[in-house]
CSV table of C-alpha atoms in Angstrom, one decimal:
chain,number,residue,atom,x,y,z
A,4,MET,CA,-0.3,0.4,0.1
A,5,GLY,CA,2.6,2.4,-0.9
A,6,ASN,CA,3.2,5.3,-2.5
A,7,SER,CA,5.1,7.6,-5.1
A,8,ARG,CA,3.8,10.4,-4.2
A,9,PRO,CA,5.7,13.9,-4.3
A,10,ALA,CA,4.8,15.3,-0.7
A,11,THR,CA,3.2,18.4,-1.2
A,12,ASP,CA,-0.5,18.1,0.8
A,13,TRP,CA,-2.5,15.8,-1.1
A,14,LEU,CA,-6.3,14.1,-1.1
A,15,ARG,CA,-8.5,11.5,-2.9
A,16,ARG,CA,-11.1,9.7,-2.0
A,17,GLY,CA,-11.6,5.8,-2.8
A,18,LEU,CA,-14.7,4.2,-2.7
A,19,GLN,CA,-18.3,5.4,-2.3
A,20,ALA,CA,-21.1,3.1,-1.3
A,21,GLU,CA,-24.5,3.5,1.7
A,22,GLY,CA,-22.1,3.4,5.0
A,23,VAL,CA,-19.0,3.3,3.7
A,24,ASP,CA,-16.3,6.9,2.4
A,25,LEU,CA,-13.0,6.1,1.3
A,26,VAL,CA,-10.3,9.0,2.0
A,27,GLU,CA,-6.6,8.6,1.2
A,28,ALA,CA,-4.4,12.0,2.0
A,29,PHE,CA,-0.7,12.8,3.1
A,30,PHE,CA,-0.2,16.6,4.8
A,31,GLN,CA,3.3,18.3,6.7
A,32,GLY,CA,2.8,20.3,9.4
A,33,ALA,CA,-1.8,21.3,10.5
A,34,ALA,CA,-4.4,19.4,8.8
A,35,TYR,CA,-6.8,19.2,10.2
A,36,GLY,CA,-8.4,21.8,13.4
A,37,PRO,CA,-11.0,20.5,15.8
A,38,HIS,CA,-14.3,19.3,13.8
A,39,ARG,CA,-16.5,16.2,14.4
A,40,HIS,CA,-18.3,13.6,12.4
A,41,ASP,CA,-21.1,11.1,13.0
A,42,SER,CA,-19.3,8.6,11.5
A,43,TYR,CA,-16.3,5.7,12.9
A,44,ALA,CA,-13.3,7.0,11.9
A,45,ILE,CA,-11.0,4.2,10.9
A,46,GLY,CA,-7.9,4.5,9.2
A,47,LEU,CA,-4.8,2.9,9.1
A,48,THR,CA,-1.1,5.4,9.5
A,49,MET,CA,1.0,4.4,6.5
A,50,ALA,CA,3.7,7.3,7.4
A,51,GLY,CA,4.9,8.8,9.2
A,52,VAL,CA,3.5,10.5,12.5
A,53,GLN,CA,0.1,11.2,12.5
A,54,SER,CA,-0.9,13.8,16.3
A,55,PHE,CA,-4.2,14.9,17.0
A,56,ARG,CA,-6.1,15.7,19.4
A,57,TYR,CA,-9.1,13.5,20.8
A,58,ARG,CA,-10.9,13.0,24.2
A,59,SER,CA,-8.3,15.8,25.6
A,60,SER,CA,-4.9,13.9,25.1
A,61,MET,CA,-2.7,14.8,22.9
A,62,ARG,CA,-2.8,11.2,20.4
A,63,HIS,CA,0.3,9.8,17.9
A,64,SER,CA,-1.2,6.7,15.5
A,65,LEU,CA,3.2,5.4,13.8
A,66,SER,CA,2.8,3.7,10.1
A,67,GLY,CA,1.6,0.6,10.9
A,68,GLN,CA,-0.9,1.7,13.6
A,69,ALA,CA,-4.1,1.7,13.2
A,70,LEU,CA,-6.4,5.1,14.2
A,71,VAL,CA,-10.5,4.9,15.5
A,72,LEU,CA,-12.3,7.5,16.4
A,73,HIS,CA,-16.3,6.8,17.7
A,74,PRO,CA,-18.3,9.0,16.3
A,75,ASP,CA,-19.2,12.8,17.0
A,76,GLU,CA,-16.1,13.0,19.3
A,77,VAL,CA,-14.3,16.1,18.3
A,78,HIS,CA,-11.3,16.0,17.3
A,79,ASP,CA,-7.6,17.5,14.6
A,80,GLY,CA,-5.3,16.5,12.6
A,81,GLN,CA,-1.4,17.1,12.1
A,82,ALA,CA,2.4,15.6,11.1
A,83,GLY,CA,3.9,14.6,14.4
A,84,THR,CA,7.0,15.2,12.3
A,85,ASP,CA,8.5,17.6,9.7
A,86,ALA,CA,8.1,15.1,7.3
A,87,GLY,CA,4.8,15.0,7.2
A,88,PHE,CA,2.7,11.8,7.8
A,89,HIS,CA,0.0,9.6,5.1
A,90,TYR,CA,-2.7,8.2,6.1
A,91,ARG,CA,-6.4,6.3,4.6
A,92,ILE,CA,-9.5,6.0,6.6
A,93,ALA,CA,-13.2,4.7,6.3
A,94,TYR,CA,-15.5,6.4,7.9
A,95,LEU,CA,-18.1,4.6,8.3
A,96,ALA,CA,-22.0,5.4,9.1
A,97,PRO,CA,-22.9,3.8,12.4
A,98,ALA,CA,-25.5,2.3,11.7
A,99,LEU,CA,-24.3,-0.3,8.6
A,100,LEU,CA,-22.2,-1.7,11.9
A,101,GLN,CA,-25.3,-1.3,13.2
A,102,GLN,CA,-26.8,-4.0,11.2
A,103,VAL,CA,-24.2,-6.1,11.4
A,104,LEU,CA,-23.7,-5.9,15.0
A,105,GLY,CA,-27.4,-7.1,15.0
A,106,GLY,CA,-28.4,-4.3,17.9
A,107,ALA,CA,-24.8,-4.2,19.7
A,108,PRO,CA,-23.4,-2.3,21.8
A,109,LEU,CA,-21.8,0.5,19.4
A,110,PRO,CA,-17.5,-0.7,20.5
A,111,PHE,CA,-15.3,2.5,22.1
A,112,ILE,CA,-11.9,1.8,21.7
A,113,ASP,CA,-9.7,4.4,24.4
A,114,GLY,CA,-7.3,6.8,23.5
A,115,GLY,CA,-7.8,6.7,19.6
A,116,VAL,CA,-5.0,4.6,18.7
A,117,SER,CA,-4.7,0.7,18.8
A,118,ALA,CA,-1.2,-0.9,17.4
A,119,ASP,CA,-3.6,-4.6,18.3
A,120,THR,CA,-3.5,-6.7,15.1
A,121,ARG,CA,-6.2,-7.6,14.6
A,122,LEU,CA,-7.7,-4.3,14.4
A,123,VAL,CA,-5.0,-3.5,12.6
A,124,LYS,CA,-5.2,-6.4,9.8
A,125,ALA,CA,-9.3,-6.0,10.4
A,126,ALA,CA,-9.1,-2.3,9.0
A,127,ARG,CA,-5.9,-3.8,6.7
A,128,GLY,CA,-8.3,-5.9,4.4
A,129,LEU,CA,-11.3,-3.1,4.8
A,130,LEU,CA,-8.6,-0.4,3.2
A,131,SER,CA,-6.4,-2.4,1.1
A,132,ASN,CA,-8.8,-2.1,-1.8
A,133,PHE,CA,-8.7,1.3,-2.8
A,134,ASP,CA,-8.5,2.1,-5.6
A,135,ALA,CA,-10.5,-0.7,-6.5
A,136,THR,CA,-13.6,-1.3,-6.2
A,137,PRO,CA,-14.1,-4.5,-4.5
A,138,GLY,CA,-16.9,-7.0,-5.5
A,139,SER,CA,-20.9,-7.3,-2.4
A,140,LEU,CA,-18.9,-10.6,-0.5
A,141,GLU,CA,-15.9,-8.9,-0.2
A,142,ARG,CA,-17.0,-5.5,0.9
A,143,ASP,CA,-19.2,-6.9,3.5
A,144,ASP,CA,-17.1,-9.7,5.0
A,145,ALA,CA,-15.5,-6.4,5.7
A,146,LEU,CA,-17.6,-4.5,7.5
A,147,VAL,CA,-17.7,-8.0,9.5
A,148,ASP,CA,-14.6,-8.1,10.0
A,149,ILE,CA,-13.9,-4.6,11.2
A,150,ALA,CA,-16.4,-4.8,13.8
A,151,THR,CA,-15.4,-8.2,15.1
A,152,ALA,CA,-12.0,-7.2,15.7
A,153,LEU,CA,-14.0,-3.5,17.3
A,154,ARG,CA,-16.2,-5.5,19.4
A,155,GLN,CA,-12.7,-8.3,20.0
A,156,VAL,CA,-10.6,-4.6,21.3
A,157,ALA,CA,-13.7,-3.1,23.4
A,158,GLY,CA,-13.5,-6.4,25.7
A,159,GLN,CA,-17.1,-6.6,24.3
A,160,PRO,CA,-18.6,-10.7,24.8
A,161,ASP,CA,-18.4,-12.3,21.4
A,162,LEU,CA,-22.0,-12.8,19.2
A,163,PRO,CA,-24.7,-15.9,20.4
A,164,GLY,CA,-26.2,-17.6,18.6
A,165,GLY,CA,-25.0,-19.8,15.4
A,166,ASP,CA,-27.1,-21.8,13.5
A,167,PHE,CA,-25.7,-24.8,11.4
A,168,LEU,CA,-28.0,-25.2,9.1
A,169,ALA,CA,-28.0,-22.2,7.7
A,170,ALA,CA,-24.2,-22.0,7.1
A,171,GLN,CA,-23.8,-25.4,5.3
A,172,ARG,CA,-26.7,-24.4,3.2
A,173,ALA,CA,-25.0,-21.8,2.5
A,174,ARG,CA,-21.9,-23.4,1.7
A,175,GLU,CA,-23.5,-26.2,-0.6
A,176,TYR,CA,-24.5,-22.7,-2.9
A,177,ILE,CA,-21.2,-22.3,-3.4
A,178,HIS,CA,-19.8,-25.1,-4.6
A,179,ASP,CA,-23.2,-25.3,-7.0
A,180,ALA,CA,-22.5,-21.8,-7.8
A,181,LEU,CA,-18.8,-21.4,-7.7
A,182,LEU,CA,-18.8,-19.7,-10.9
A,183,SER,CA,-21.2,-17.6,-10.9
A,184,PRO,CA,-20.8,-14.1,-8.8
A,185,LEU,CA,-22.2,-14.7,-5.2
A,186,THR,CA,-23.5,-12.1,-3.0
A,187,LEU,CA,-23.4,-12.4,0.6
A,188,GLU,CA,-28.0,-11.7,-0.2
A,189,GLN,CA,-27.6,-14.5,-2.3
A,190,LEU,CA,-25.7,-16.6,1.6
A,191,ALA,CA,-27.7,-15.6,3.4
A,192,GLN,CA,-31.2,-16.5,1.0
A,193,ALA,CA,-30.3,-19.8,0.4
A,194,GLY,CA,-29.4,-20.3,4.1
A,195,GLY,CA,-32.4,-18.7,5.5
A,196,ARG,CA,-31.0,-15.9,7.9
A,197,ASP,CA,-30.6,-12.3,7.2
A,198,ARG,CA,-27.4,-11.4,5.7
A,199,TRP,CA,-24.7,-10.4,8.8
A,200,SER,CA,-25.4,-13.6,11.4
A,201,LEU,CA,-24.8,-16.1,8.2
A,202,SER,CA,-21.3,-13.7,7.9
A,203,ARG,CA,-20.8,-14.2,11.0
A,204,ASP,CA,-22.1,-17.9,11.3
A,205,PHE,CA,-20.1,-18.6,8.5
A,206,ARG,CA,-16.8,-18.3,10.8
A,207,ARG,CA,-18.0,-19.4,13.9
A,208,TYR,CA,-18.5,-23.2,11.5
A,209,PHE,CA,-16.1,-22.9,9.4
A,210,GLY,CA,-13.3,-20.8,10.4
A,211,THR,CA,-12.7,-18.4,7.0
A,212,SER,CA,-15.0,-15.5,6.0
A,213,PRO,CA,-17.5,-16.6,3.4
A,214,HIS,CA,-15.7,-14.4,0.8
A,215,ARG,CA,-12.5,-16.1,1.6
A,216,TYR,CA,-14.3,-19.3,1.1
A,217,VAL,CA,-15.8,-18.3,-2.0
A,218,THR,CA,-11.6,-17.1,-3.2
A,219,LEU,CA,-9.7,-21.0,-2.7
A,220,ARG,CA,-12.5,-23.4,-3.8
A,221,ARG,CA,-10.9,-21.0,-6.9
A,222,LEU,CA,-7.9,-21.6,-6.7
A,223,GLU,CA,-8.3,-24.9,-5.8
A,224,LEU,CA,-10.4,-25.3,-9.5
A,225,ALA,CA,-6.9,-23.9,-10.7
A,226,ARG,CA,-4.6,-25.5,-9.3
A,227,GLN,CA,-6.6,-28.9,-10.8
A,228,LEU,CA,-7.1,-26.8,-14.0
A,229,MET,CA,-3.1,-26.3,-15.3
A,230,LEU,CA,-2.0,-29.1,-13.3
A,231,ASN,CA,-4.5,-31.1,-16.3
A,232,GLY,CA,-2.6,-28.7,-19.1
A,233,LEU,CA,-5.3,-25.6,-19.1
A,234,PRO,CA,-2.3,-22.1,-19.5
A,235,LEU,CA,-2.5,-20.2,-16.7
A,236,ALA,CA,-4.6,-17.7,-18.4
A,237,ASP,CA,-7.2,-19.8,-19.1
A,238,SER,CA,-6.8,-21.6,-15.9
A,239,ALA,CA,-7.7,-18.2,-14.4
A,240,VAL,CA,-10.8,-17.4,-16.2
A,241,HIS,CA,-12.7,-21.3,-16.3
A,242,ALA,CA,-11.2,-21.0,-12.1
A,243,GLY,CA,-13.5,-17.7,-11.7
A,244,PHE,CA,-11.1,-14.6,-11.2
A,245,ALA,CA,-10.2,-12.0,-13.9
A,246,ASP,CA,-7.5,-12.5,-15.2
A,247,GLN,CA,-3.9,-14.3,-15.0
A,248,PRO,CA,-2.6,-10.6,-12.7
A,249,HIS,CA,-5.4,-11.6,-10.0
A,250,LEU,CA,-5.1,-15.0,-9.8
A,251,THR,CA,-1.5,-14.3,-9.1
A,252,ARG,CA,-2.8,-12.5,-6.0
A,253,GLN,CA,-4.8,-14.2,-4.6
A,254,PHE,CA,-2.7,-17.3,-5.0
A,255,VAL,CA,0.4,-15.4,-3.7
A,256,ALA,CA,-1.3,-14.4,-0.6
A,257,ALA,CA,-2.9,-18.0,-0.2
A,258,TYR,CA,-0.3,-19.8,-0.5
A,259,GLY,CA,3.4,-17.7,-1.1
A,260,ILE,CA,4.4,-18.8,-3.3
A,261,ALA,CA,3.1,-17.6,-7.3
A,262,PRO,CA,0.8,-19.7,-9.7
A,263,GLY,CA,4.2,-20.7,-11.9
A,264,ARG,CA,6.4,-21.5,-9.8
A,265,TRP,CA,4.4,-24.0,-8.1
A,266,LEU,CA,3.1,-25.3,-11.3
A,267,ARG,CA,7.0,-26.3,-12.4
A,268,LEU,CA,7.9,-27.4,-9.1
A,269,HIS,CA,4.5,-29.8,-9.0
A,270,ARG,CA,6.1,-30.9,-13.1
A,271,ARG,CA,9.4,-31.9,-11.6
A,272,GLN,CA,8.1,-34.7,-9.5
């Protein structure tokens, strides 16, 4: 998630969807005066020191740390050093998070800055697709990850419930429609459960999110197609990926090795 832009102040907006607003910026010196908004602000400091006054104290977010500002809390923003700071941030409507949380109290992260790996990882998942509009299933998964991490870091108990049969029906639907565009709403209808509960149940019973489960099943198919002799580019498309680079990115993320090298190693056996 690096950036080669020059060291002058700049700001750009990413994904704009209902309840979600992404912003990326670089500032030297003062960035924002005191203000407040009615959304959660969840971000990552990409480089430099991001300093801000929040709840009557000065806070400092370093590179790799997560920034979490609760709705309606006054804060400002400025560079903590002369080098400036680069950050990405998502503004999430509390009403949207409430849909994910199913009526649980909104989580509160004390201090506004966290190095907790659960929260940093969830924030990175939400903000990593800044230059491309993610699929519906990927976006919804990222929202569930954020809501879950916020609850965990805030020390709130796990949400109750769990419907294994609903999760199992959704899993069977994925296998039956693996190469079709899939949404969390479709999986929820197949499972007979609302989409946010279904997403939590899927994680509870199958150990991963619906979107990642789909990706891994498609990777398994791509591997088999490659072993059967189909070229990488054709294997990518036939397994449901946009193109060969898309397959390669997902393959490396899942297995730690590029598909071409993986294939060459198998052919040596």
